[in-house]
Short mmCIF file of C-alpha atoms in Angstrom, two decimals:
data_model
loop_
_atom_site.label_atom_id
_atom_site.label_comp_id
_atom_site.label_asym_id
_atom_site.label_seq_id
_atom_site.Cartn_x
_atom_site.Cartn_y
_atom_site.Cartn_z
CA MET A 1 -140.60 103.64 -3.47
CA LYS A 2 -138.15 100.99 -4.65
CA VAL A 3 -134.84 102.08 -6.11
CA ILE A 4 -135.24 100.05 -9.29
CA SER A 5 -138.70 98.62 -9.92
CA GLN A 6 -140.81 101.66 -9.01
CA LYS A 7 -138.93 104.26 -11.05
CA LEU A 8 -140.18 105.46 -14.43
CA LYS A 9 -138.13 103.62 -17.06
CA ILE A 10 -136.60 106.43 -19.08
CA ILE A 11 -134.37 104.50 -21.43
CA ALA A 12 -135.89 101.53 -23.23
CA LEU A 13 -135.36 99.42 -26.34
CA PHE A 14 -137.95 99.29 -29.10
CA PHE A 15 -137.60 97.09 -32.22
CA GLY A 16 -133.96 96.62 -31.25
CA LEU A 17 -133.35 100.41 -31.23
CA VAL A 18 -133.08 102.97 -28.45
CA VAL A 19 -136.47 104.60 -27.79
CA LEU A 20 -137.80 107.37 -25.62
CA VAL A 21 -140.71 106.60 -23.28
CA ASN A 22 -142.83 109.52 -22.03
CA GLN A 23 -145.50 108.72 -19.45
CA LEU A 24 -148.23 111.37 -19.41
CA ASN A 25 -150.33 110.19 -16.48
CA ALA A 26 -152.69 113.15 -16.42
CA GLN A 27 -153.98 112.44 -19.94
CA GLY A 28 -153.51 108.66 -19.72
CA ILE A 29 -151.27 108.73 -22.79
CA THR A 30 -148.10 106.74 -23.42
CA VAL A 31 -145.86 107.59 -26.37
CA VAL A 32 -143.06 105.33 -27.62
CA LYS A 33 -141.07 106.59 -30.57
CA ASN A 34 -137.85 106.48 -32.56
CA ASP A 35 -136.77 107.62 -36.02
CA SER A 36 -138.89 104.98 -37.79
CA TYR A 37 -141.85 104.29 -35.52
CA LYS A 38 -144.23 106.03 -33.17
CA ILE A 39 -146.74 104.28 -30.91
CA LYS A 40 -149.31 106.32 -29.01
CA THR A 41 -151.45 104.49 -26.47
CA THR A 42 -154.47 106.26 -24.99
CA SER A 43 -156.01 104.74 -21.86
CA GLY A 44 -159.58 105.37 -20.81
CA LYS A 45 -162.84 103.51 -21.01
CA HIS A 46 -161.49 102.03 -24.24
CA LYS A 47 -157.77 101.68 -24.83
CA SER A 48 -156.70 102.76 -28.31
CA ILE A 49 -153.31 102.35 -29.96
CA GLN A 50 -151.99 104.41 -32.84
CA ILE A 51 -148.88 103.23 -34.69
CA SER A 52 -147.13 105.36 -37.30
CA PHE A 53 -144.35 104.16 -39.61
CA LYS A 54 -142.30 107.09 -40.92
CA GLY A 55 -140.25 107.46 -44.06
CA LEU A 56 -140.95 107.33 -47.78
CA ASN A 57 -144.03 105.15 -47.29
CA ASN A 58 -145.97 106.53 -44.33
CA PHE A 59 -148.03 103.85 -42.62
CA ASN A 60 -150.51 104.53 -39.80
CA ILE A 61 -152.60 102.01 -37.82
CA GLU A 62 -155.09 102.91 -35.11
CA TYR A 63 -157.14 100.30 -33.28
CA ARG A 64 -159.17 99.68 -30.17
CA GLY A 65 -160.57 96.55 -28.57
CA LYS A 66 -160.11 92.85 -29.25
CA ILE A 67 -159.68 92.06 -32.95
CA GLU A 68 -159.70 88.68 -34.71
CA VAL A 69 -158.40 87.81 -38.16
CA ASN A 70 -158.89 84.74 -40.32
CA ASP A 71 -156.48 81.79 -40.36
CA PHE A 72 -154.57 83.29 -43.28
CA ASP A 73 -154.19 86.78 -41.71
CA THR A 74 -155.79 88.29 -44.82
CA ASP A 75 -159.08 89.56 -43.41
CA VAL A 76 -160.59 90.88 -40.19
CA VAL A 77 -163.43 88.62 -39.07
CA LYS A 78 -164.39 90.06 -35.67
CA ILE A 79 -164.04 93.22 -33.57
CA GLU A 80 -165.60 93.49 -30.12
CA PRO A 81 -168.32 96.13 -29.56
CA GLY A 82 -166.83 99.60 -29.18
CA GLY A 83 -163.69 98.62 -31.05
CA TYR A 84 -162.39 99.55 -34.48
CA LEU A 85 -159.42 99.27 -36.83
CA GLU A 86 -158.19 102.03 -39.11
CA ILE A 87 -155.29 101.50 -41.52
CA SER A 88 -153.86 104.18 -43.80
CA LYS A 89 -150.79 104.33 -46.00
CA THR A 90 -149.29 107.15 -48.03
CA THR A 91 -147.05 106.30 -50.99
CA PHE A 92 -145.51 109.13 -53.02
CA GLY A 93 -148.32 111.44 -51.89
CA SER A 94 -151.07 108.93 -52.70
CA LYS A 95 -153.10 107.84 -49.67
CA ARG A 96 -155.25 104.76 -49.16
CA SER A 97 -157.11 103.79 -45.99
CA ILE A 98 -159.51 101.22 -44.56
CA VAL A 99 -161.82 101.66 -41.56
CA ILE A 100 -163.40 98.55 -40.00
CA GLU A 101 -165.81 98.59 -37.07
CA PRO A 102 -168.71 96.50 -35.73
CA SER A 103 -172.18 97.59 -36.75
CA GLU A 104 -175.49 95.80 -36.02
CA GLY A 105 -173.86 92.44 -35.38
CA LYS A 106 -171.54 92.46 -38.36
CA LEU A 107 -168.48 94.35 -39.57
CA SER A 108 -168.63 97.59 -41.53
CA LYS A 109 -165.63 97.90 -43.88
CA GLU A 110 -164.96 101.20 -45.66
CA TYR A 111 -162.24 101.79 -48.25
CA TYR A 112 -160.86 105.21 -49.22
CA GLU A 113 -158.52 106.42 -51.92
CA GLY A 114 -157.44 109.89 -50.89
CA ARG A 115 -160.56 111.49 -49.40
CA ARG A 116 -162.93 109.64 -51.72
CA GLN A 117 -164.73 106.51 -50.48
CA GLU A 118 -164.64 103.60 -52.92
CA ASP A 119 -166.35 100.22 -52.89
CA PHE A 120 -164.60 97.79 -50.57
CA GLU A 121 -164.97 95.04 -53.15
CA PRO A 122 -162.74 94.15 -54.82
CA ASP A 123 -159.88 96.69 -54.44
CA GLY A 124 -160.28 97.33 -50.72
CA ARG A 125 -160.41 93.63 -49.90
CA LYS A 126 -157.38 92.95 -52.11
CA TRP A 127 -155.33 95.73 -50.51
CA LEU A 128 -156.27 94.58 -46.98
CA ALA A 129 -155.20 91.02 -47.84
CA GLU A 130 -151.83 92.35 -49.05
CA ILE A 131 -151.00 94.47 -46.02
CA LEU A 132 -152.68 92.67 -43.11
CA PRO A 133 -150.09 89.84 -42.72
CA ASP A 134 -147.33 92.42 -42.17
CA ILE A 135 -149.53 94.52 -39.90
CA VAL A 136 -150.40 91.69 -37.52
CA ARG A 137 -146.73 90.72 -37.22
CA SER A 138 -145.53 94.25 -36.49
CA THR A 139 -148.24 95.93 -34.42
CA GLY A 140 -149.95 93.56 -31.99
CA VAL A 141 -153.27 93.80 -33.86
CA ALA A 142 -155.24 90.57 -33.25
CA ALA A 143 -152.39 89.25 -31.08
CA GLU A 144 -154.59 87.46 -28.53
CA SER A 145 -156.66 85.61 -31.13
CA ARG A 146 -153.54 84.67 -33.10
CA VAL A 147 -151.87 83.27 -29.96
CA ASP A 148 -155.00 81.17 -29.34
CA ARG A 149 -154.96 79.97 -32.94
CA PHE A 150 -151.30 78.92 -32.98
CA TYR A 151 -151.58 77.30 -29.56
CA LYS A 152 -154.53 75.16 -30.66
CA LYS A 153 -152.61 74.04 -33.72
CA GLY A 154 -149.15 73.50 -32.28
CA GLY A 155 -149.07 74.21 -28.55
CA VAL A 156 -146.26 76.30 -27.11
CA ASN A 157 -143.98 75.43 -30.03
CA GLY A 158 -146.56 76.70 -32.49
CA VAL A 159 -146.79 80.05 -30.71
CA MET A 160 -143.03 80.34 -30.34
CA ASN A 161 -142.52 79.67 -34.04
CA GLU A 162 -144.76 82.62 -34.81
CA ILE A 163 -143.12 84.85 -32.19
CA SER A 164 -139.75 84.21 -33.86
CA ARG A 165 -141.22 85.78 -37.04
CA LEU A 166 -142.53 88.93 -35.33
CA GLU A 167 -141.05 92.37 -35.88
CA GLY A 168 -139.23 93.51 -32.72
CA GLY A 169 -139.38 93.18 -28.95
CA TYR A 170 -142.48 95.34 -28.53
CA VAL A 171 -144.71 92.94 -30.47
CA GLN A 172 -142.97 89.86 -29.11
CA SER A 173 -143.68 91.03 -25.57
CA ILE A 174 -147.39 91.41 -26.38
CA TYR A 175 -147.55 87.86 -27.73
CA GLY A 176 -145.49 86.61 -24.78
CA GLN A 177 -147.92 88.14 -22.29
CA PHE A 178 -150.89 86.49 -24.00
CA LEU A 179 -149.10 83.14 -24.13
CA LEU A 180 -148.08 83.16 -20.46
CA SER A 181 -151.53 84.29 -19.36
CA LYS A 182 -153.25 81.27 -20.90
CA LYS A 183 -154.93 79.30 -18.10
CA GLU A 184 -154.58 75.94 -19.85
CA LEU A 185 -150.77 76.01 -19.80
CA SER A 186 -149.23 73.38 -17.56
CA ASP A 187 -146.33 74.24 -15.24
CA ASP A 188 -143.95 72.57 -17.70
CA GLU A 189 -145.35 74.65 -20.57
CA LEU A 190 -145.07 77.84 -18.52
CA ALA A 191 -141.44 77.06 -17.65
CA THR A 192 -140.59 76.27 -21.26
CA SER A 193 -142.39 79.34 -22.57
CA VAL A 194 -140.77 81.90 -20.29
CA ARG A 195 -137.28 80.55 -20.96
CA GLU A 196 -137.77 80.47 -24.74
CA LEU A 197 -139.40 83.89 -24.83
CA THR A 198 -136.52 85.72 -23.16
CA ASN A 199 -134.06 83.72 -25.23
CA GLU A 200 -135.85 84.77 -28.43
CA MET A 201 -136.33 88.45 -27.54
CA SER A 202 -133.44 90.84 -28.18
CA SER A 203 -134.64 93.81 -26.10
CA ASP A 204 -133.70 93.74 -22.41
CA TYR A 205 -136.36 96.36 -21.75
CA TYR A 206 -139.16 94.16 -23.07
CA LYS A 207 -137.73 91.04 -21.44
CA ALA A 208 -137.90 92.82 -18.09
CA GLU A 209 -141.38 94.18 -18.82
CA LEU A 210 -142.59 90.67 -19.71
CA LEU A 211 -141.13 89.07 -16.58
CA GLU A 212 -142.38 91.77 -14.24
CA GLY A 213 -145.85 91.35 -15.71
CA VAL A 214 -146.01 87.62 -14.90
CA SER A 215 -143.93 87.41 -11.71
CA LYS A 216 -146.88 86.59 -9.42
CA LYS A 217 -147.75 83.59 -11.60
CA PHE A 218 -144.22 82.15 -11.41
CA LEU A 219 -142.91 82.94 -7.95
CA GLY A 220 -145.41 80.88 -5.99
CA LYS A 221 -143.87 77.55 -7.02
CA LYS A 222 -140.30 76.34 -6.70
CA GLU A 223 -139.93 74.88 -10.21
CA LEU A 224 -141.61 77.83 -11.89
CA SER A 225 -139.47 80.28 -9.94
CA ARG A 226 -136.37 78.46 -11.15
CA ALA A 227 -137.57 78.89 -14.74
CA TYR A 228 -138.33 82.53 -14.02
CA PHE A 229 -134.80 83.26 -12.86
CA ASP A 230 -133.33 81.23 -15.72
CA ALA A 231 -135.26 83.58 -17.99
CA ALA A 232 -134.03 86.60 -16.05
CA ALA A 233 -130.47 85.40 -16.65
CA ASN A 234 -131.06 86.14 -20.35
CA ILE A 235 -131.18 89.85 -19.53
CA ASP A 236 -127.77 91.39 -20.24
CA SER A 237 -128.55 94.85 -18.84
CA ASP A 238 -127.67 95.22 -15.15
CA TYR A 239 -130.37 97.86 -14.82
CA TYR A 240 -133.19 95.69 -16.12
CA SER A 241 -131.87 92.59 -14.40
CA ALA A 242 -131.93 94.45 -11.08
CA SER A 243 -135.41 95.74 -11.90
CA VAL A 244 -136.72 92.19 -12.34
CA LEU A 245 -135.09 90.94 -9.13
CA SER A 246 -136.38 93.87 -7.08
CA ASP A 247 -139.83 93.31 -8.50
CA ALA A 248 -139.63 89.62 -7.58
CA LEU A 249 -138.87 90.49 -3.96
CA GLU A 250 -142.37 91.95 -3.65
CA ASP A 251 -144.02 88.69 -4.68
CA ILE A 252 -142.28 86.11 -2.51
CA GLU A 253 -142.99 84.82 0.96
CA PRO A 254 -140.29 85.69 3.54
CA ASP A 255 -138.02 82.86 4.63
CA SER A 256 -138.42 81.02 1.31
CA GLU A 257 -135.98 79.15 -0.89
CA ILE A 258 -136.87 81.62 -3.63
CA PHE A 259 -135.26 84.41 -1.62
CA ALA A 260 -131.96 82.53 -1.60
CA THR A 261 -132.35 82.06 -5.36
CA ILE A 262 -132.73 85.82 -5.81
CA MET A 263 -129.57 86.38 -3.77
CA ARG A 264 -127.67 83.98 -6.02
CA ALA A 265 -129.12 85.66 -9.10
CA CYS A 266 -127.65 88.96 -7.86
CA GLU A 267 -124.21 87.51 -8.51
CA ASN A 268 -124.91 87.77 -12.25
CA ILE A 269 -125.28 91.56 -11.98
CA GLY A 270 -121.97 93.10 -12.98
CA SER A 271 -122.74 96.56 -11.62
CA ASP A 272 -121.98 96.99 -7.92
CA TYR A 273 -124.51 99.81 -7.78
CA TYR A 274 -127.41 97.71 -9.05
CA HIS A 275 -126.33 94.68 -7.05
CA ALA A 276 -126.35 96.78 -3.88
CA SER A 277 -129.67 98.34 -4.87
CA VAL A 278 -131.36 94.93 -5.00
CA LEU A 279 -129.91 93.97 -1.62
CA GLU A 280 -131.10 97.22 -0.07
CA ASP A 281 -134.55 96.57 -1.51
CA ALA A 282 -134.41 93.09 0.02
CA LEU A 283 -133.81 94.59 3.45
CA GLU A 284 -137.00 96.60 3.07
CA ILE A 285 -139.41 93.78 2.21
CA ARG A 286 -142.22 93.13 4.64
CA GLY A 287 -141.49 90.30 7.03
CA VAL A 288 -137.75 90.19 6.43
CA ASN A 289 -136.27 88.17 9.28
CA ASP A 290 -132.91 87.29 10.75
CA LYS A 291 -132.36 84.38 8.37
CA LEU A 292 -132.99 86.53 5.31
CA VAL A 293 -130.75 89.32 6.60
CA ASN A 294 -128.00 86.71 6.94
CA GLU A 295 -128.47 85.75 3.28
CA ILE A 296 -128.27 89.40 2.25
CA ILE A 297 -125.09 89.94 4.26
CA LYS A 298 -123.43 86.93 2.65
CA SER A 299 -124.38 88.22 -0.80
CA THR A 300 -122.51 91.50 -0.17
CA LYS A 301 -119.24 89.60 -0.43
CA ASN A 302 -119.77 89.53 -4.20
CA ILE A 303 -119.91 93.35 -4.40
CA GLY A 304 -116.54 94.62 -5.58
CA SER A 305 -117.04 98.23 -4.48
CA ASP A 306 -116.17 98.88 -0.83
CA TYR A 307 -118.51 101.84 -0.85
CA TYR A 308 -121.60 99.94 -2.02
CA GLN A 309 -120.80 96.93 0.13
CA SER A 310 -120.48 99.12 3.22
CA GLN A 311 -123.78 100.84 2.35
CA VAL A 312 -125.65 97.53 2.43
CA LEU A 313 -123.86 96.33 5.57
CA SER A 314 -124.67 99.57 7.38
CA LYS A 315 -128.32 99.15 6.49
CA ALA A 316 -128.27 95.51 7.63
CA MET A 317 -126.92 96.56 11.01
CA GLU A 318 -130.00 98.69 11.57
CA MET A 319 -132.26 95.62 11.52
CA ASP A 320 -133.72 94.62 14.87
CA GLY A 321 -133.21 91.28 16.58
CA LEU A 322 -130.14 90.03 14.74
CA SER A 323 -128.87 86.72 16.07
CA LYS A 324 -125.27 85.93 17.00
CA ALA A 325 -124.96 83.89 13.80
CA THR A 326 -126.04 86.88 11.70
CA HIS A 327 -123.74 89.20 13.64
CA LYS A 328 -120.93 86.75 12.90
CA SER A 329 -121.74 86.87 9.17
CA LEU A 330 -121.85 90.64 9.41
CA MET A 331 -118.41 90.76 11.03
CA GLU A 332 -116.95 88.44 8.40
CA ALA A 333 -118.39 90.56 5.59
CA ILE A 334 -117.04 93.77 7.13
CA GLY A 335 -113.65 92.12 7.46
CA GLU A 336 -113.59 91.61 3.71
CA VAL A 337 -114.13 95.30 2.94
CA GLY A 338 -110.84 96.35 1.37
CA SER A 339 -110.98 100.03 2.28
CA ASP A 340 -109.91 100.89 5.84
CA TYR A 341 -112.10 103.98 5.66
CA TYR A 342 -115.29 102.10 4.81
CA MET A 343 -114.48 99.27 7.20
CA ALA A 344 -114.03 101.82 9.99
CA SER A 345 -117.27 103.55 8.99
CA VAL A 346 -119.33 100.36 9.29
CA PHE A 347 -117.70 99.35 12.59
CA THR A 348 -118.24 102.83 13.99
CA GLU A 349 -121.95 102.63 13.14
CA MET A 350 -122.16 99.21 14.73
CA ILE A 351 -120.81 100.38 18.09
CA ASN A 352 -123.26 103.24 18.21
CA ASN A 353 -125.49 100.56 19.77
CA ARG A 354 -124.81 98.11 22.54
CA ILE A 355 -123.02 94.97 21.28
CA GLU A 356 -122.23 91.64 22.92
CA ASP A 357 -118.72 91.12 24.25
CA ASP A 358 -117.93 88.25 21.89
CA ILE A 359 -118.85 90.52 18.98
CA ALA A 360 -116.59 93.23 20.38
CA SER A 361 -113.74 90.71 20.69
CA ASN A 362 -114.29 89.55 17.12
CA MET A 363 -114.29 93.16 15.95
CA ILE A 364 -110.95 93.82 17.63
CA ILE A 365 -109.46 90.70 16.05
CA ILE A 366 -110.64 91.75 12.58
CA LEU A 367 -109.28 95.26 13.04
CA ASP A 368 -105.96 93.84 14.20
CA ASP A 369 -105.71 91.35 11.31
CA GLU A 370 -107.34 93.17 8.39
CA MET A 371 -106.94 96.92 8.89
CA SER A 372 -103.61 98.44 7.91
CA SER A 373 -104.28 102.06 8.89
CA ASP A 374 -103.41 102.83 12.52
CA TYR A 375 -105.42 106.04 12.23
CA TYR A 376 -108.72 104.31 11.44
CA LYS A 377 -107.91 101.43 13.76
CA ALA A 378 -107.39 103.83 16.64
CA GLU A 379 -110.56 105.71 15.73
CA VAL A 380 -112.68 102.56 16.05
CA LEU A 381 -110.92 101.07 19.06
CA SER A 382 -111.04 104.35 20.98
CA LYS A 383 -114.78 104.59 20.43
CA LEU A 384 -115.19 100.93 21.31
CA VAL A 385 -113.54 101.22 24.73
CA SER A 386 -115.34 104.45 25.52
CA SER A 387 -118.84 103.31 24.56
CA GLN A 388 -118.90 99.61 25.42
CA GLU A 389 -118.42 97.73 28.69
CA LEU A 390 -115.61 95.45 27.66
CA THR A 391 -114.84 92.32 29.65
CA GLU A 392 -111.45 90.98 30.55
CA MET A 393 -111.43 88.88 27.37
CA SER A 394 -112.11 91.86 25.10
CA MET A 395 -109.59 94.04 26.93
CA SER A 396 -106.99 91.33 26.43
CA LYS A 397 -107.68 91.33 22.68
CA LEU A 398 -107.54 95.12 22.73
CA SER A 399 -104.10 95.02 24.35
CA GLU A 400 -102.84 92.67 21.66
CA ALA A 401 -104.12 94.98 18.94
CA ILE A 402 -102.45 97.99 20.59
CA ALA A 403 -99.17 96.11 20.86
CA ASN A 404 -99.26 95.36 17.13
CA MET A 405 -99.69 99.00 16.11
CA SER A 406 -96.72 100.76 14.56
CA SER A 407 -97.84 104.28 15.48
CA SER A 408 -96.87 105.33 19.01
CA THR A 409 -99.31 108.25 18.84
CA TYR A 410 -102.37 106.15 18.06
CA ALA A 411 -101.38 103.30 20.39
CA ALA A 412 -101.06 105.76 23.27
CA SER A 413 -104.38 107.41 22.38
CA ILE A 414 -106.25 104.11 22.73
CA ILE A 415 -104.63 103.34 26.09
CA LYS A 416 -105.56 106.80 27.35
CA GLU A 417 -109.15 106.23 26.19
CA ALA A 418 -109.20 102.87 27.98
CA ALA A 419 -107.84 104.52 31.14
CA ASP A 420 -110.90 106.75 31.28
CA VAL A 421 -113.06 103.69 31.97
CA ARG A 422 -114.29 103.75 35.56
CA GLU A 423 -113.03 100.27 36.41
CA ILE A 424 -110.49 97.99 34.74
CA GLN A 425 -110.07 94.38 35.87
CA LYS A 426 -106.62 93.39 37.11
CA LYS A 427 -105.70 91.09 34.22
CA ALA A 428 -106.92 93.62 31.70
CA LEU A 429 -104.92 96.38 33.41
CA ILE A 430 -101.74 94.30 33.32
CA ALA A 431 -102.39 93.52 29.63
CA LEU A 432 -102.68 97.23 28.83
CA ILE A 433 -99.48 97.98 30.73
CA LYS A 434 -97.61 95.28 28.81
CA ALA A 435 -99.06 96.55 25.53
CA SER A 436 -97.68 100.01 26.26
CA VAL A 437 -94.15 98.57 26.25
CA GLU A 438 -94.41 98.26 22.45
CA ILE A 439 -94.63 102.08 22.18
CA ASP A 440 -91.17 103.19 21.05
CA SER A 441 -91.57 106.89 21.90
CA ASP A 442 -90.53 107.93 25.43
CA TYR A 443 -93.03 110.74 25.38
CA TYR A 444 -96.06 108.64 24.33
CA LEU A 445 -95.05 105.69 26.50
CA ALA A 446 -94.91 107.96 29.54
CA GLU A 447 -98.27 109.49 28.56
CA ALA A 448 -99.87 106.05 28.28
CA LEU A 449 -98.50 104.85 31.63
CA GLU A 450 -99.47 108.05 33.42
CA ALA A 451 -103.02 107.67 32.11
CA LEU A 452 -103.15 104.17 33.65
CA ALA A 453 -101.56 105.29 36.91
CA VAL A 454 -104.89 106.15 38.55
CA HIS A 455 -105.93 102.48 38.26
CA VAL A 456 -102.49 101.18 39.18
CA ARG A 457 -102.38 103.14 42.43
CA GLU A 458 -105.56 101.43 43.57
CA SER A 459 -104.35 97.97 42.60
CA ASP A 460 -101.94 95.47 44.22
CA ASN A 461 -98.17 95.06 44.07
CA GLU A 462 -98.29 92.72 41.07
CA VAL A 463 -99.85 95.45 38.96
CA LYS A 464 -97.47 98.10 40.33
CA ASP A 465 -94.47 95.88 39.59
CA ALA A 466 -95.70 95.43 36.00
CA TYR A 467 -96.04 99.20 35.73
CA ARG A 468 -92.52 99.90 37.04
CA GLN A 469 -91.11 97.24 34.72
CA ALA A 470 -92.79 98.90 31.74
CA ALA A 471 -91.47 102.32 32.82
CA LYS A 472 -87.91 100.99 32.55
CA ASN A 473 -88.36 101.05 28.78
CA ILE A 474 -88.34 104.86 28.92
CA SER A 475 -84.85 106.10 28.03
CA SER A 476 -85.44 109.69 29.05
CA SER A 477 -84.81 110.23 32.75
CA HIS A 478 -87.27 113.12 32.72
CA TYR A 479 -90.18 111.09 31.33
CA TYR A 480 -89.17 108.05 33.38
CA GLY A 481 -89.29 110.07 36.54
CA GLU A 482 -92.73 111.51 35.71
CA ALA A 483 -94.11 108.02 35.00
CA VAL A 484 -92.79 106.50 38.22
CA ARG A 485 -93.91 109.42 40.39
CA ALA A 486 -97.43 109.04 38.95
CA ILE A 487 -98.03 105.91 41.10
CA ASP A 488 -96.20 107.00 44.23
#
């Protein structure tokens, strides 16, 4: 289940206000409500929608099926079989209602005042003509037929002009869905429509809902995908922006230019949490390959939080078959993690598996240059030398890093860990001996040299001379004597 796009959306915006969304899957009922409105949608063989307007003038609309109104929005001219429309309004305790439904090929229209049925003509027809224009612009009643009507008269601009007059994001999203689903729209019209729709709508919730509903239609073509992400840029909420991007990841082909576009779009997400969530979702898409992982790794550099950046990098390291180029990107990204703790955590996870020697060398260089804490540096380097078969080149870099450490304790601990390796090449052994000279504590210098003594004894005079020369840096005669006797 995806972190963003598959979760139930708990907080949403309705008519520009905060609303509560309750999904009751067992009964197939959705309820959207706030202090002024309540919408209840019942799904089944026939979907019905009930809309209640609260306050001094209570207004209730319930409808089912496709409904069409005349060109002036003053009368209902068609309802599909099985559908109906019921409108009721209470003003100062006085209730009026109209019920319209198909019957024997025509529409049956009933008008009530209170509980008493009255003739529809002329009072019922007059009242319907008065209230229907506001109803169609605030409820979604007859939305599909009205979109068709405005499109025939004025194209996309005609529909957009009407959408700008609608009451709230809920209704605008309904009209937007019908507009974008029209088969006769050209690619240019689709691109224009989706951009203008999200620019017109004020609710980030409904913008996201609209885009997620049409993503498959847009993400198959380069130009349409560009328009899609331009529209997504109109979403201010990091949550809903991340939701749209995560949803888009499910509809693209791996190794596509659109993937890189999504990675760039992530940069507009201000929240490190949601940015990281999209990247983690990207690592889980089917068919993700080395090239895409590289793109994801590069995108982590825009995450300000060391914690969330390290979370994504750790997950990226778990991917199989990473190339040297991707490992290089990974190393560079880790090197930019500001926290020594999180940098050490990611490196430690990396060396849980076998790594190439050039990667190990690069890791040592980054630790030496970027990590200020000798504690965490020693923690990583000690594990590195104990778990990896380092070559002469890597051991040389290790010696340089040890020499640059300010803590005698941690410098000595790494040398002792390196000394436990079964075999150390001559040049690497000399490099470690010379690195030990930088340890300014007689006790720890002697400890480091004595740990290396087992390798020195089995080596030639050049190595032994380097060892004795290093031992001369011990001021204490006691520790000096112990170090020298270790190779005799």
